[in-house]
Amino acid sequence: MAIVFNDRMPFGTSELREATHKLQERYASLRTQTIGESVLGRPLFLYLLGQGPCQALYVGGVHALEYITSMLLVRFTERLCACAETGGTLHGLGAASFLSNHALAVLPMLNPDGVEIHLHGAQTAGAAAATVMRLSGGDFSTWQANARGVDLNHNFDAGFRILKQQEAQHGIHGPGPGKFGGYRPESEAETRALCHLCRRIPFKKTIAFHSQGEELYWHYGPKTPPEACQMAMRLGNSAGYAVKNPTGMAAHGGFKDWFIQTFARPGFTVEVGKGHNPLPPENCPVIYEKLEPMMVLGLQV
Ligand SMILES: [Zn+2]
């Protein structure tokens, strides 16, 4: 398996483009589209698998230095497509029959500009290069934000006022490598594109993949559906990940928070792998092995 990309090397936007192209060529049943563009005009790819109601939306590459999540989602897409083609099963799921009645949407990289900055520096940021250089101080190893220095997972309209207060308490007053949520919710092109997608397609649930910690978050406020707790337990158990509640600044402005609050449907954040960010890309196969049962179960619960 894993014919579409070298899953032990850093995975930037050219690797994503190539993998997307190869997936498209190899699997006629896979539909790929773009749901918009990043701040710097890079395409935001979406993969659609199967026919029927969309069981889930899986999102990766939200934080720049967590591009390993993009690799995991491309790998999962390929596995599912290959299984459907050969009539095989994946952790008990008959892929072909499942995909003839249900669909899955995968957005492998929400933050392509940030990933490029993290991997290849400020010169990849075009018109934003000087700003990125100033904000980063020339060190891109911890860059999480998009090209405007906004942390996309703090840019959603959920508890935004509280988030701003927390930022101020932490001395965060403007753009930077991470943790700044923008001057208003959905100020960023990437955030808006994802919100529009969710308003257009009634996904039954979403899972956003981040790194790291082998943890899963499921709760946000009174709109959290009652079944989400049980689903989180099952998802967590399937991969041996711990089920957690967020505290502090991670608790507001996130995609899962917004999804739960807006649609009253289950939204999860999964922190993949264990170690120090950025997780080394050569760990991708090992992390994937452990995570695959959860990715499959996420289609069914
Ligand atoms: Zn993250």
Coordinates of C-alpha atoms and ligand atoms in Angstrom, one line a residue:
M1 CA 0.0 0.0 0.0
A2 CA 1.0 3.6 0.3
I3 CA 1.6 4.1 -3.4
V4 CA 0.8 7.8 -3.5
F5 CA 3.6 9.4 -1.4
N6 CA 6.7 8.8 0.6
D7 CA 5.2 8.7 4.1
R8 CA 8.5 9.2 5.9
M9 CA 9.4 12.6 4.5
P10 CA 8.2 16.1 5.4
F11 CA 4.8 16.7 3.6
G12 CA 4.3 20.2 2.2
T13 CA 2.0 21.6 -0.4
S14 CA 3.9 20.2 -3.4
E15 CA 3.7 16.7 -1.9
L16 CA 0.0 17.2 -1.2
R17 CA -0.7 18.3 -4.7
E18 CA 1.2 15.4 -6.1
A19 CA -0.5 12.9 -3.8
T20 CA -3.9 14.4 -4.7
H21 CA -3.2 14.1 -8.4
K22 CA -2.0 10.4 -8.0
L23 CA -5.0 9.5 -5.9
Q24 CA -7.3 11.0 -8.5
E25 CA -5.6 9.1 -11.3
R26 CA -5.5 5.8 -9.5
Y27 CA -9.0 5.8 -8.0
A28 CA -11.8 6.9 -10.3
S29 CA -14.3 6.8 -7.5
L30 CA -12.6 9.5 -5.5
R31 CA -13.8 13.0 -6.2
T32 CA -11.4 15.8 -5.4
Q33 CA -12.3 19.5 -5.4
T34 CA -11.1 22.7 -3.8
I35 CA -13.3 24.5 -1.3
G36 CA -11.4 27.8 -1.6
E37 CA -7.9 29.2 -1.3
S38 CA -5.6 30.1 1.5
V39 CA -4.6 33.7 2.2
L40 CA -1.7 33.3 -0.3
G41 CA -3.9 31.6 -2.9
R42 CA -3.0 28.0 -2.3
P43 CA -5.9 25.5 -3.0
L44 CA -7.7 24.0 -0.1
F45 CA -8.3 20.4 -1.3
L46 CA -11.3 18.3 -0.3
Y47 CA -11.6 14.6 -1.0
L48 CA -15.1 13.1 -1.3
L49 CA -15.4 9.3 -1.0
G50 CA -18.7 7.3 -1.5
Q51 CA -22.3 8.1 -2.3
G52 CA -25.0 9.1 0.1
P53 CA -25.2 11.2 3.2
C54 CA -21.9 12.4 4.5
Q55 CA -21.1 10.5 7.7
A56 CA -18.2 12.7 8.7
L57 CA -15.7 15.4 7.8
Y58 CA -12.1 14.7 8.7
V59 CA -9.8 17.8 8.8
G60 CA -6.0 17.9 9.1
G61 CA -3.1 20.3 8.7
V62 CA -4.8 23.0 10.8
H63 CA -1.6 23.9 12.7
A64 CA 1.5 24.3 10.5
L65 CA 3.9 22.1 12.4
E66 CA 1.3 19.3 12.6
Y67 CA 1.5 18.5 8.9
I68 CA 1.8 14.8 9.9
T69 CA -2.0 14.9 10.3
S70 CA -2.2 15.6 6.5
M71 CA -0.1 12.6 5.8
L72 CA -2.4 10.4 8.0
L73 CA -5.5 11.6 6.2
V74 CA -4.0 11.0 2.7
R75 CA -3.0 7.6 3.8
F76 CA -6.4 6.8 5.2
T77 CA -8.1 8.0 2.0
E78 CA -5.9 5.7 0.0
R79 CA -6.5 2.7 2.2
L80 CA -10.3 3.2 2.1
C81 CA -10.3 3.7 -1.7
A82 CA -8.1 0.6 -2.2
C83 CA -10.3 -1.5 0.1
A84 CA -13.4 -0.4 -1.7
E85 CA -11.8 -1.4 -5.0
T86 CA -10.8 -4.9 -4.0
G87 CA -13.9 -5.6 -2.0
G88 CA -11.9 -5.9 1.2
T89 CA -12.7 -4.9 4.8
L90 CA -11.0 -2.4 7.0
H91 CA -11.4 -3.3 10.7
G92 CA -14.7 -5.0 10.0
L93 CA -16.0 -2.3 7.7
G94 CA -17.0 -3.6 4.2
A95 CA -15.6 -0.5 2.4
A96 CA -17.3 -1.0 -1.0
S97 CA -20.8 -1.6 0.4
F98 CA -20.3 1.2 3.0
L99 CA -19.3 3.7 0.4
S100 CA -22.2 2.8 -1.9
N101 CA -24.5 4.1 0.8
H102 CA -22.5 6.7 2.7
A103 CA -19.9 9.3 2.0
L104 CA -16.9 10.7 3.8
A105 CA -15.2 14.1 3.2
V106 CA -11.5 14.6 3.9
L107 CA -9.9 18.0 4.1
P108 CA -6.2 17.0 4.4
M109 CA -4.6 20.4 4.9
L110 CA -6.5 23.5 6.1
N111 CA -3.3 25.6 6.5
P112 CA -1.1 25.1 3.4
D113 CA 0.6 28.5 3.8
G114 CA 1.5 27.8 7.4
V115 CA 2.9 24.4 6.5
E116 CA 5.1 25.9 3.8
I117 CA 6.4 28.6 6.3
H118 CA 7.2 25.9 8.9
L119 CA 9.0 23.6 6.4
H120 CA 10.6 26.1 4.0
G121 CA 10.7 29.5 5.7
A122 CA 9.4 33.0 5.1
Q123 CA 10.4 33.1 1.5
T124 CA 7.4 30.9 0.7
A125 CA 5.0 33.5 2.0
G126 CA 5.1 35.9 -1.0
A127 CA 3.7 39.3 -0.1
A128 CA 3.6 38.3 3.6
A129 CA 7.3 37.2 3.7
A130 CA 8.6 40.3 5.6
T131 CA 5.8 40.1 8.2
V132 CA 6.4 36.4 8.7
M133 CA 10.1 37.0 9.1
R134 CA 9.4 39.7 11.7
L135 CA 6.8 37.6 13.6
S136 CA 8.9 34.4 13.6
G137 CA 12.3 36.1 14.3
G138 CA 13.6 33.7 11.6
D139 CA 12.7 30.6 13.6
F140 CA 10.0 28.7 11.8
S141 CA 10.3 25.5 13.9
T142 CA 7.3 26.4 16.1
W143 CA 5.2 28.1 13.5
Q144 CA 1.5 27.1 13.9
A145 CA -0.4 30.0 12.3
N146 CA -1.4 30.9 8.8
A147 CA 0.5 33.5 6.7
R148 CA -1.1 36.4 8.6
G149 CA 0.0 35.1 11.9
V150 CA -3.4 33.9 12.9
D151 CA -3.9 30.6 14.7
L152 CA -6.7 29.1 12.7
N153 CA -7.9 26.9 15.5
H154 CA -8.6 30.0 17.5
N155 CA -10.3 31.9 14.7
F156 CA -13.8 30.2 14.9
D157 CA -16.8 31.9 16.3
A158 CA -17.2 30.0 19.6
G159 CA -16.5 31.8 22.9
F160 CA -14.5 34.3 21.0
R161 CA -14.8 37.1 23.6
I162 CA -13.6 34.8 26.4
L163 CA -10.7 33.7 24.1
K164 CA -9.7 37.3 23.6
Q165 CA -9.6 37.9 27.4
Q166 CA -7.5 34.8 27.8
E167 CA -5.1 36.0 25.1
A168 CA -4.7 39.3 26.8
Q169 CA -3.9 37.6 30.1
H170 CA -1.2 35.6 28.3
G171 CA 0.2 38.8 26.7
I172 CA -1.0 38.0 23.2
H173 CA -2.2 41.1 21.5
G174 CA -1.6 40.5 17.8
P175 CA -0.4 38.2 15.1
G176 CA 2.4 35.7 15.9
P177 CA 3.6 32.2 15.3
G178 CA 0.7 30.7 17.2
K179 CA -2.2 31.3 19.7
F180 CA -3.5 34.6 18.3
G181 CA -7.1 34.1 17.2
G182 CA -7.4 37.1 14.9
Y183 CA -9.2 40.4 15.4
R184 CA -12.6 38.8 14.7
P185 CA -13.9 35.3 14.1
E186 CA -13.6 33.9 10.6
S187 CA -11.3 36.7 9.7
E188 CA -9.1 34.3 7.8
A189 CA -9.8 32.8 4.3
E190 CA -9.1 29.3 5.5
T191 CA -11.5 29.5 8.4
R192 CA -14.2 31.0 6.2
A193 CA -13.8 28.3 3.6
L194 CA -14.2 25.5 6.2
C195 CA -17.3 27.2 7.8
H196 CA -18.9 27.6 4.4
L197 CA -18.3 24.0 3.6
C198 CA -20.0 22.9 6.9
R199 CA -22.9 25.2 6.2
R200 CA -23.3 23.7 2.7
I201 CA -23.0 20.0 3.6
P202 CA -24.8 18.6 6.7
F203 CA -21.9 16.5 8.0
K204 CA -23.1 14.2 10.8
K205 CA -19.9 14.7 12.7
T206 CA -16.4 16.1 12.3
I207 CA -13.1 15.0 13.5
A208 CA -10.2 17.5 13.5
F209 CA -6.7 15.9 13.7
H210 CA -4.0 17.7 15.6
S211 CA -0.8 16.5 17.3
Q212 CA 0.2 15.4 19.8
G213 CA -0.8 13.5 23.0
E214 CA -2.9 10.5 22.0
E215 CA -6.0 12.3 23.3
L216 CA -9.5 13.0 22.2
Y217 CA -11.7 16.0 23.0
W218 CA -15.5 15.9 22.5
H219 CA -17.2 18.6 24.7
Y220 CA -18.1 22.2 24.1
G221 CA -20.9 23.9 26.0
P222 CA -24.6 23.1 26.3
K223 CA -25.0 22.3 22.6
T224 CA -22.8 19.2 22.9
P225 CA -25.1 16.3 21.9
P226 CA -25.6 13.7 24.6
E227 CA -24.4 10.8 22.5
A228 CA -21.0 12.5 22.0
C229 CA -19.6 11.3 25.3
Q230 CA -20.3 7.6 24.4
M231 CA -18.9 8.1 20.9
A232 CA -15.8 9.6 22.3
M233 CA -15.3 6.6 24.6
R234 CA -15.6 4.2 21.7
L235 CA -13.4 6.2 19.5
G236 CA -10.8 6.6 22.2
N237 CA -10.8 2.9 23.1
S238 CA -10.4 1.9 19.5
A239 CA -7.0 3.5 19.3
G240 CA -6.0 3.5 22.9
Y241 CA -6.3 7.2 23.2
A242 CA -7.4 9.0 26.4
V243 CA -10.7 10.9 26.4
K244 CA -10.3 14.5 27.8
N245 CA -11.9 17.8 28.5
P246 CA -10.1 20.9 27.4
T247 CA -9.0 23.6 29.8
G248 CA -7.6 27.2 29.4
M249 CA -7.0 28.7 26.0
A250 CA -7.6 25.4 24.1
A251 CA -11.2 25.7 25.3
H252 CA -12.5 28.3 22.9
G253 CA -12.4 29.4 19.3
G254 CA -11.6 26.0 17.9
F255 CA -13.2 24.3 14.9
K256 CA -14.8 21.5 17.0
D257 CA -16.2 24.1 19.4
W258 CA -17.8 26.1 16.6
F259 CA -19.1 23.0 14.9
I260 CA -20.8 21.7 18.1
Q261 CA -22.1 25.1 19.1
T262 CA -23.5 25.9 15.6
F263 CA -25.0 22.6 14.6
A264 CA -25.5 20.7 17.9
R265 CA -23.8 17.7 16.3
P266 CA -20.8 15.8 17.5
G267 CA -17.4 17.3 16.9
F268 CA -14.1 15.9 18.0
T269 CA -10.5 16.9 18.3
V270 CA -7.9 14.1 18.2
E271 CA -4.3 14.7 19.2
V272 CA -2.4 12.1 17.3
G273 CA 0.9 10.5 18.4
K274 CA 3.1 11.1 21.3
G275 CA 6.3 13.1 21.5
H276 CA 7.4 16.7 20.7
N277 CA 5.9 18.7 17.9
P278 CA 6.6 18.6 15.1
L279 CA 6.3 14.8 15.3
P280 CA 8.9 13.3 12.9
P281 CA 7.3 12.3 9.6
E282 CA 9.0 8.9 9.8
N283 CA 6.7 8.1 12.7
C284 CA 3.7 8.4 10.4
P285 CA 3.3 4.6 9.7
V286 CA 3.4 3.7 13.4
I287 CA 1.0 6.5 14.4
Y288 CA -1.3 5.5 11.5
E289 CA -1.4 1.8 12.5
K290 CA -2.7 2.8 15.9
L291 CA -5.1 5.4 14.6
E292 CA -6.7 3.6 11.7
P293 CA -9.3 1.7 13.8
M294 CA -10.5 5.1 15.1
M295 CA -10.6 6.6 11.6
V296 CA -12.8 3.7 10.5
L297 CA -15.0 3.7 13.6
G298 CA -15.5 7.5 13.1
L299 CA -17.5 6.6 10.0
Q300 CA -19.8 4.2 11.9
V301 CA -20.5 5.6 15.3
Ligands
ZN1 ZN -3.0 21.6 16.6

